[in-house]
């Protein structure tokens, strides 16, 4: 198995650096999560999730980055399973997991995962990218055509399993983009430094679709859906913070990576 490390702090030569101002710190001991109930369904066959994540804990069987669940047959998740990125759609509609593991607690990883369930090539219906590189995956269950649970008009959660309110993510998330109705590759959200060859964030400038959102956690003046959970896409699809404090929106980010003790090195 492969373990992938952190992005470079440098940027494309000749361009003004794009800066990610803040991240949001999720503490599993505090049961932190963001929640949102959609007013109406978005596109349940095609969407893109992009985020930067920096884990604080390793080895958990399952922790959830994005989740929708009302029952075992109506659920859809993006999660970390034993340090692999894992997509699962309930009712036997599909499960895809990276072969690589992501165990550097000092690293910011850029994750792009898109669903395109009506793609005629079954193996292309879910694609997972880390730091701009498409990942080799294990397809445990072939992703079915048609609608999937994510982006429906039930509660969605970031940082925990929806409905059950458990299996909390422990770590940091930054620069979250959810694109409703498009299956995009990482070039929309990041770019390669031509000098160092490293992958770095860039501003997404496209459409979000009706149910898409952009969370940058830049307003830490309060812990409401219009401050800490504010959607900056222009759609007004705000998220409600649960059990966060204002100081959980911090300046540790993919472009300002704070030093972190590595739990893998005990010497």
Coordinates of N, CA, C and O in Angstrom, one line a residue, residues 88-192:
X88 N -19.4 4.9 -0.4 CA -20.4 3.9 -0.2 C -21.7 4.4 -0.5 O -22.1 5.5 0.0
X89 N -22.5 3.7 -1.3 CA -23.9 4.1 -1.6 C -24.7 2.9 -1.1 O -24.6 1.7 -1.6
X90 N -25.7 3.1 -0.2 CA -26.4 2.0 0.5 C -27.4 1.3 -0.4 O -27.7 1.7 -1.6
X91 N -27.9 0.2 0.1 CA -28.7 -0.6 -0.7 C -28.0 -1.4 -1.8 O -28.6 -1.8 -2.8
X92 N -26.7 -1.6 -1.6 CA -25.9 -2.3 -2.6 C -25.7 -1.5 -3.9 O -25.4 -2.1 -5.0
X93 N -25.8 -0.2 -3.9 CA -25.6 0.6 -5.1 C -24.2 1.0 -5.4 O -23.9 1.6 -6.4
X94 N -23.3 0.5 -4.5 CA -21.9 0.7 -4.9 C -20.9 1.0 -3.8 O -21.3 1.7 -2.8
X95 N -19.7 0.5 -3.8 CA -18.7 0.9 -2.9 C -17.3 0.8 -3.6 O -17.0 -0.2 -4.2
X96 N -16.6 1.9 -3.4 CA -15.3 2.1 -4.1 C -14.3 2.6 -3.0 O -14.6 3.6 -2.3
X97 N -13.1 2.1 -2.9 CA -12.2 2.4 -1.9 C -10.8 2.6 -2.5 O -10.4 1.7 -3.4
X98 N -10.0 3.6 -2.1 CA -8.7 3.7 -2.6 C -7.8 2.5 -2.1 O -8.0 2.0 -1.0
X99 N -6.8 2.2 -2.9 CA -5.8 1.2 -2.5 C -4.8 1.9 -1.6 O -4.2 1.3 -0.7
X100 N -4.5 3.2 -1.8 CA -3.5 3.9 -1.0 C -4.1 4.3 0.3 O -5.3 4.4 0.5
X101 N -3.2 4.5 1.3 CA -3.6 4.9 2.6 C -3.0 6.3 2.8 O -2.0 6.7 2.2
X102 N -3.6 7.1 3.7 CA -3.3 8.5 3.9 C -3.0 8.7 5.4 O -4.0 8.9 6.2
X103 N -1.8 8.6 5.8 CA -1.4 8.5 7.3 C -0.4 9.6 7.7 O 0.2 9.5 8.8
X104 N -0.3 10.7 7.0 CA 0.6 11.7 7.4 C -0.2 12.8 8.1 O -0.9 13.6 7.5
X105 N -0.1 12.8 9.4 CA -0.9 13.8 10.2 C -0.4 15.2 10.1 O -1.0 16.2 10.6
X106 N 0.8 15.4 9.5 CA 1.3 16.7 9.2 C 1.0 17.3 7.9 O 1.3 18.4 7.5
X107 N 0.3 16.5 7.1 CA 0.0 16.8 5.7 C -1.4 17.3 5.4 O -2.4 16.8 6.1
X108 N -1.5 18.2 4.5 CA -2.8 18.5 3.9 C -3.0 17.7 2.6 O -2.1 17.8 1.7
X109 N -4.1 17.0 2.5 CA -4.4 16.2 1.3 C -5.5 16.9 0.6 O -6.5 17.3 1.2
X110 N -5.4 17.0 -0.7 CA -6.6 17.4 -1.5 C -7.3 16.2 -2.1 O -6.8 15.4 -2.8
X111 N -8.6 16.2 -1.7 CA -9.5 15.1 -2.2 C -10.5 15.6 -3.2 O -11.2 16.6 -2.8
X112 N -10.6 15.0 -4.3 CA -11.7 15.2 -5.2 C -12.3 13.9 -5.5 O -11.6 12.9 -5.9
X113 N -13.6 13.8 -5.3 CA -14.4 12.6 -5.6 C -15.6 13.0 -6.4 O -16.4 13.9 -5.9
X114 N -15.8 12.4 -7.5 CA -17.1 12.7 -8.3 C -17.8 11.4 -8.6 O -17.3 10.4 -8.8
X115 N -19.2 11.6 -8.6 CA -20.1 10.6 -9.0 C -20.7 11.0 -10.4 O -21.1 12.1 -10.6
X116 N -20.7 10.0 -11.3 CA -21.3 10.2 -12.6 C -22.0 8.8 -12.9 O -21.5 8.0 -13.7
X117 N -23.1 8.6 -12.2 CA -23.6 7.2 -12.2 C -24.2 6.7 -13.5 O -24.3 5.5 -13.7
X118 N -24.5 7.6 -14.4 CA -25.0 7.2 -15.7 C -23.9 7.0 -16.8 O -24.2 6.8 -18.0
X119 N -22.6 7.1 -16.3 CA -21.5 6.8 -17.2 C -21.6 5.4 -17.7 O -21.8 4.5 -17.0
X120 N -21.4 5.2 -19.0 CA -21.6 3.9 -19.6 C -20.5 2.9 -19.2 O -20.6 1.7 -19.3
X121 N -19.3 3.5 -18.8 CA -18.3 2.7 -18.2 C -18.4 2.6 -16.7 O -18.2 3.6 -16.0
X122 N -18.8 1.4 -16.2 CA -19.1 1.2 -14.8 C -17.9 1.6 -13.9 O -18.2 2.2 -12.9
X123 N -16.7 1.4 -14.3 CA -15.5 1.7 -13.5 C -15.3 3.2 -13.4 O -14.4 3.6 -12.6
X124 N -15.9 4.0 -14.3 CA -15.7 5.4 -14.2 C -16.8 6.2 -13.5 O -16.8 7.4 -13.5
X125 N -17.7 5.5 -12.9 CA -18.9 6.2 -12.3 C -18.5 6.9 -11.0 O -19.1 7.9 -10.7
X126 N -17.5 6.4 -10.3 CA -16.9 7.1 -9.2 C -15.4 7.2 -9.5 O -14.8 6.2 -9.7
X127 N -14.8 8.4 -9.4 CA -13.4 8.6 -9.5 C -12.9 9.3 -8.3 O -13.6 10.2 -7.8
X128 N -11.8 8.9 -7.8 CA -11.2 9.5 -6.6 C -9.8 10.1 -6.9 O -9.0 9.3 -7.5
X129 N -9.5 11.3 -6.6 CA -8.2 11.9 -6.8 C -7.6 12.4 -5.5 O -8.4 13.0 -4.7
X130 N -6.3 12.2 -5.3 CA -5.6 12.8 -4.2 C -4.5 13.6 -4.7 O -3.7 13.1 -5.5
X131 N -4.4 14.9 -4.3 CA -3.3 15.8 -4.7 C -3.2 15.8 -6.3 O -2.1 15.7 -6.8
X132 N -4.3 15.8 -7.0 CA -4.3 15.9 -8.4 C -4.1 14.6 -9.1 O -4.2 14.5 -10.4
X133 N -3.9 13.5 -8.4 CA -3.6 12.2 -9.0 C -4.8 11.2 -8.9 O -5.3 11.0 -7.7
X134 N -5.3 10.7 -10.0 CA -6.4 9.7 -9.9 C -5.9 8.5 -9.2 O -4.8 7.9 -9.5
X135 N -6.6 8.0 -8.2 CA -6.2 6.9 -7.4 C -6.6 5.5 -8.0 O -7.7 5.4 -8.5
X136 N -5.8 4.5 -7.8 CA -6.2 3.2 -8.0 C -7.1 2.8 -6.9 O -6.9 3.0 -5.8
X137 N -8.2 2.1 -7.3 CA -9.3 1.8 -6.4 C -9.6 0.3 -6.4 O -9.3 -0.4 -7.4
X138 N -10.2 -0.1 -5.3 CA -10.8 -1.4 -5.2 C -12.3 -1.2 -5.3 O -12.9 -0.5 -4.5
X139 N -13.0 -1.8 -6.3 CA -14.4 -1.7 -6.5 C -15.0 -2.9 -5.8 O -15.0 -4.0 -6.3
X140 N -15.5 -2.7 -4.5 CA -16.1 -3.8 -3.8 C -17.5 -4.1 -4.3 O -17.9 -5.3 -4.2
X141 N -18.2 -3.1 -4.7 CA -19.5 -3.3 -5.3 C -19.6 -2.3 -6.5 O -19.4 -1.1 -6.3
X142 N -20.0 -2.8 -7.7 CA -20.1 -1.9 -8.8 C -21.1 -0.8 -8.6 O -22.2 -1.0 -8.1
X143 N -20.8 0.4 -8.9 CA -21.7 1.6 -8.7 C -22.8 1.5 -9.7 O -22.6 1.4 -10.9
X144 N -24.0 1.5 -9.3 CA -25.2 1.4 -10.1 C -25.5 2.6 -10.9 O -25.1 3.7 -10.5
X145 N -26.3 2.5 -11.9 CA -26.8 3.7 -12.6 C -28.0 4.2 -11.8 O -28.5 3.6 -10.9
X146 N -28.4 5.4 -12.2 CA -29.6 6.0 -11.6 C -29.2 6.8 -10.3 O -28.1 7.2 -10.1
X147 N -30.3 7.2 -9.5 CA -30.1 8.0 -8.4 C -29.4 7.3 -7.2 O -29.5 6.1 -7.0
X148 N -28.6 8.2 -6.5 CA -28.0 7.7 -5.3 C -28.4 8.7 -4.1 O -29.0 9.7 -4.4
X149 N -28.1 8.3 -2.9 CA -28.6 9.0 -1.8 C -28.1 10.4 -1.5 O -28.9 11.2 -1.0
X150 N -26.9 10.7 -1.9 CA -26.4 12.0 -1.7 C -27.1 13.1 -2.5 O -27.5 12.8 -3.6
X151 N -27.2 14.3 -1.9 CA -27.8 15.4 -2.6 C -29.4 15.3 -2.7 O -30.0 15.9 -3.6
X152 N -30.0 14.5 -1.8 CA -31.4 14.4 -1.8 C -31.9 15.4 -0.7 O -31.2 16.0 0.0
X153 N -33.3 15.4 -0.5 CA -33.8 16.4 0.4 C -33.9 15.9 1.8 O -34.9 16.2 2.5
X154 N -32.9 15.2 2.3 CA -32.8 14.7 3.7 C -31.6 15.5 4.3 O -30.8 16.1 3.5
X155 N -31.4 15.3 5.6 CA -30.2 15.9 6.2 C -28.9 15.3 5.7 O -28.8 14.1 5.6
X156 N -28.0 16.2 5.4 CA -26.6 15.8 5.1 C -25.7 16.3 6.2 O -26.0 17.3 6.9
X157 N -24.6 15.6 6.4 CA -23.7 16.0 7.5 C -22.3 15.9 7.0 O -21.9 15.1 6.1
X158 N -21.5 16.9 7.5 CA -20.1 16.9 7.2 C -19.4 16.6 8.6 O -19.6 17.3 9.6
X159 N -18.6 15.6 8.6 CA -17.8 15.3 9.8 C -18.4 14.2 10.7 O -17.9 13.9 11.8
X160 N -19.6 13.6 10.3 CA -20.2 12.5 11.1 C -21.2 11.8 10.2 O -21.5 12.3 9.1
X161 N -21.6 10.6 10.6 CA -22.6 9.9 9.9 C -23.9 10.5 10.1 O -24.4 10.6 11.3
X162 N -24.6 10.9 9.1 CA -26.0 11.4 9.2 C -26.9 10.4 9.8 O -26.7 9.2 9.7
X163 N -28.0 10.9 10.5 CA -29.0 10.1 11.1 C -28.5 9.5 12.4 O -29.2 9.6 13.5
X164 N -27.4 8.8 12.4 CA -26.9 8.2 13.7 C -26.1 9.2 14.5 O -25.9 8.9 15.7
X165 N -25.6 10.3 13.9 CA -24.8 11.2 14.7 C -23.6 10.6 15.4 O -23.4 10.9 16.6
X166 N -22.9 9.8 14.7 CA -21.7 9.2 15.3 C -20.6 9.0 14.2 O -20.7 9.5 13.1
X167 N -19.6 8.3 14.6 CA -18.4 8.0 13.7 C -17.8 9.3 13.2 O -17.7 9.6 12.0
X168 N -17.4 10.1 14.2 CA -17.0 11.5 13.9 C -15.6 11.6 13.3 O -14.7 10.9 13.8
X169 N -15.4 12.5 12.4 CA -14.1 12.8 11.8 C -13.3 13.6 12.8 O -13.8 14.5 13.5
X170 N -12.0 13.3 12.9 CA -11.1 14.0 13.8 C -10.0 14.6 13.0 O -9.1 13.8 12.5
X171 N -10.0 15.9 12.8 CA -9.0 16.5 12.0 C -9.5 17.8 11.5 O -10.3 18.5 12.1
X172 N -8.9 18.3 10.4 CA -9.2 19.6 9.8 C -9.7 19.4 8.4 O -9.3 18.5 7.6
X173 N -10.7 20.3 8.0 CA -11.2 20.4 6.7 C -11.1 21.9 6.2 O -11.3 22.8 7.0
X174 N -10.8 22.0 4.9 CA -10.6 23.4 4.4 C -11.1 23.4 2.9 O -11.1 22.3 2.3
X175 N -11.5 24.6 2.5 CA -11.8 24.8 1.0 C -12.7 23.7 0.5 O -12.4 23.0 -0.5
X176 N -13.9 23.6 1.1 CA -14.9 22.6 0.6 C -15.7 23.1 -0.5 O -16.4 24.2 -0.4
X177 N -15.7 22.5 -1.6 CA -16.6 22.8 -2.8 C -17.4 21.6 -3.1 O -16.9 20.5 -3.3
X178 N -18.7 21.8 -3.2 CA -19.6 20.7 -3.7 C -20.3 21.3 -5.0 O -21.0 22.3 -4.9
X179 N -20.1 20.6 -6.1 CA -20.7 21.0 -7.4 C -21.8 20.1 -7.8 O -21.6 18.9 -8.0
X180 N -23.0 20.7 -7.8 CA -24.2 20.0 -8.1 C -24.4 19.9 -9.6 O -24.6 20.9 -10.3
X181 N -24.4 18.7 -10.2 CA -24.7 18.5 -11.6 C -23.5 18.4 -12.5 O -23.7 18.3 -13.7
X182 N -22.3 18.4 -12.0 CA -21.1 18.2 -12.8 C -20.1 17.2 -12.2 O -20.0 17.1 -10.9
X183 N -19.4 16.5 -13.0 CA -18.4 15.5 -12.6 C -17.1 16.1 -13.0 O -16.7 15.9 -14.2
X184 N -16.4 16.8 -12.1 CA -15.2 17.5 -12.4 C -13.9 16.8 -12.0 O -13.9 16.1 -10.9
X185 N -12.8 17.0 -12.7 CA -11.5 16.5 -12.2 C -10.8 17.6 -11.4 O -11.3 18.7 -11.2
X186 N -9.6 17.3 -10.8 CA -9.0 18.2 -9.8 C -8.5 19.5 -10.4 O -8.3 20.5 -9.7
X187 N -8.4 19.6 -11.8 CA -7.9 20.8 -12.4 C -8.8 22.0 -12.1 O -8.3 23.2 -12.3
X188 N -10.0 21.8 -11.7 CA -10.9 22.9 -11.4 C -10.6 23.5 -10.1 O -11.0 24.6 -9.8
X189 N -9.9 22.8 -9.2 CA -9.7 23.2 -7.8 C -8.3 23.3 -7.4 O -8.0 23.8 -6.3
X190 N -7.3 22.8 -8.2 CA -5.9 22.9 -7.9 C -5.1 22.9 -9.1 O -5.5 22.7 -10.2
X191 N -3.8 23.1 -8.9 CA -2.8 23.2 -10.0 C -1.4 22.8 -9.5 O -1.1 22.8 -8.3
X192 N -0.6 22.4 -10.5 CA 0.7 21.9 -10.2 C 1.7 23.1 -10.3 O 1.7 23.9 -11.3

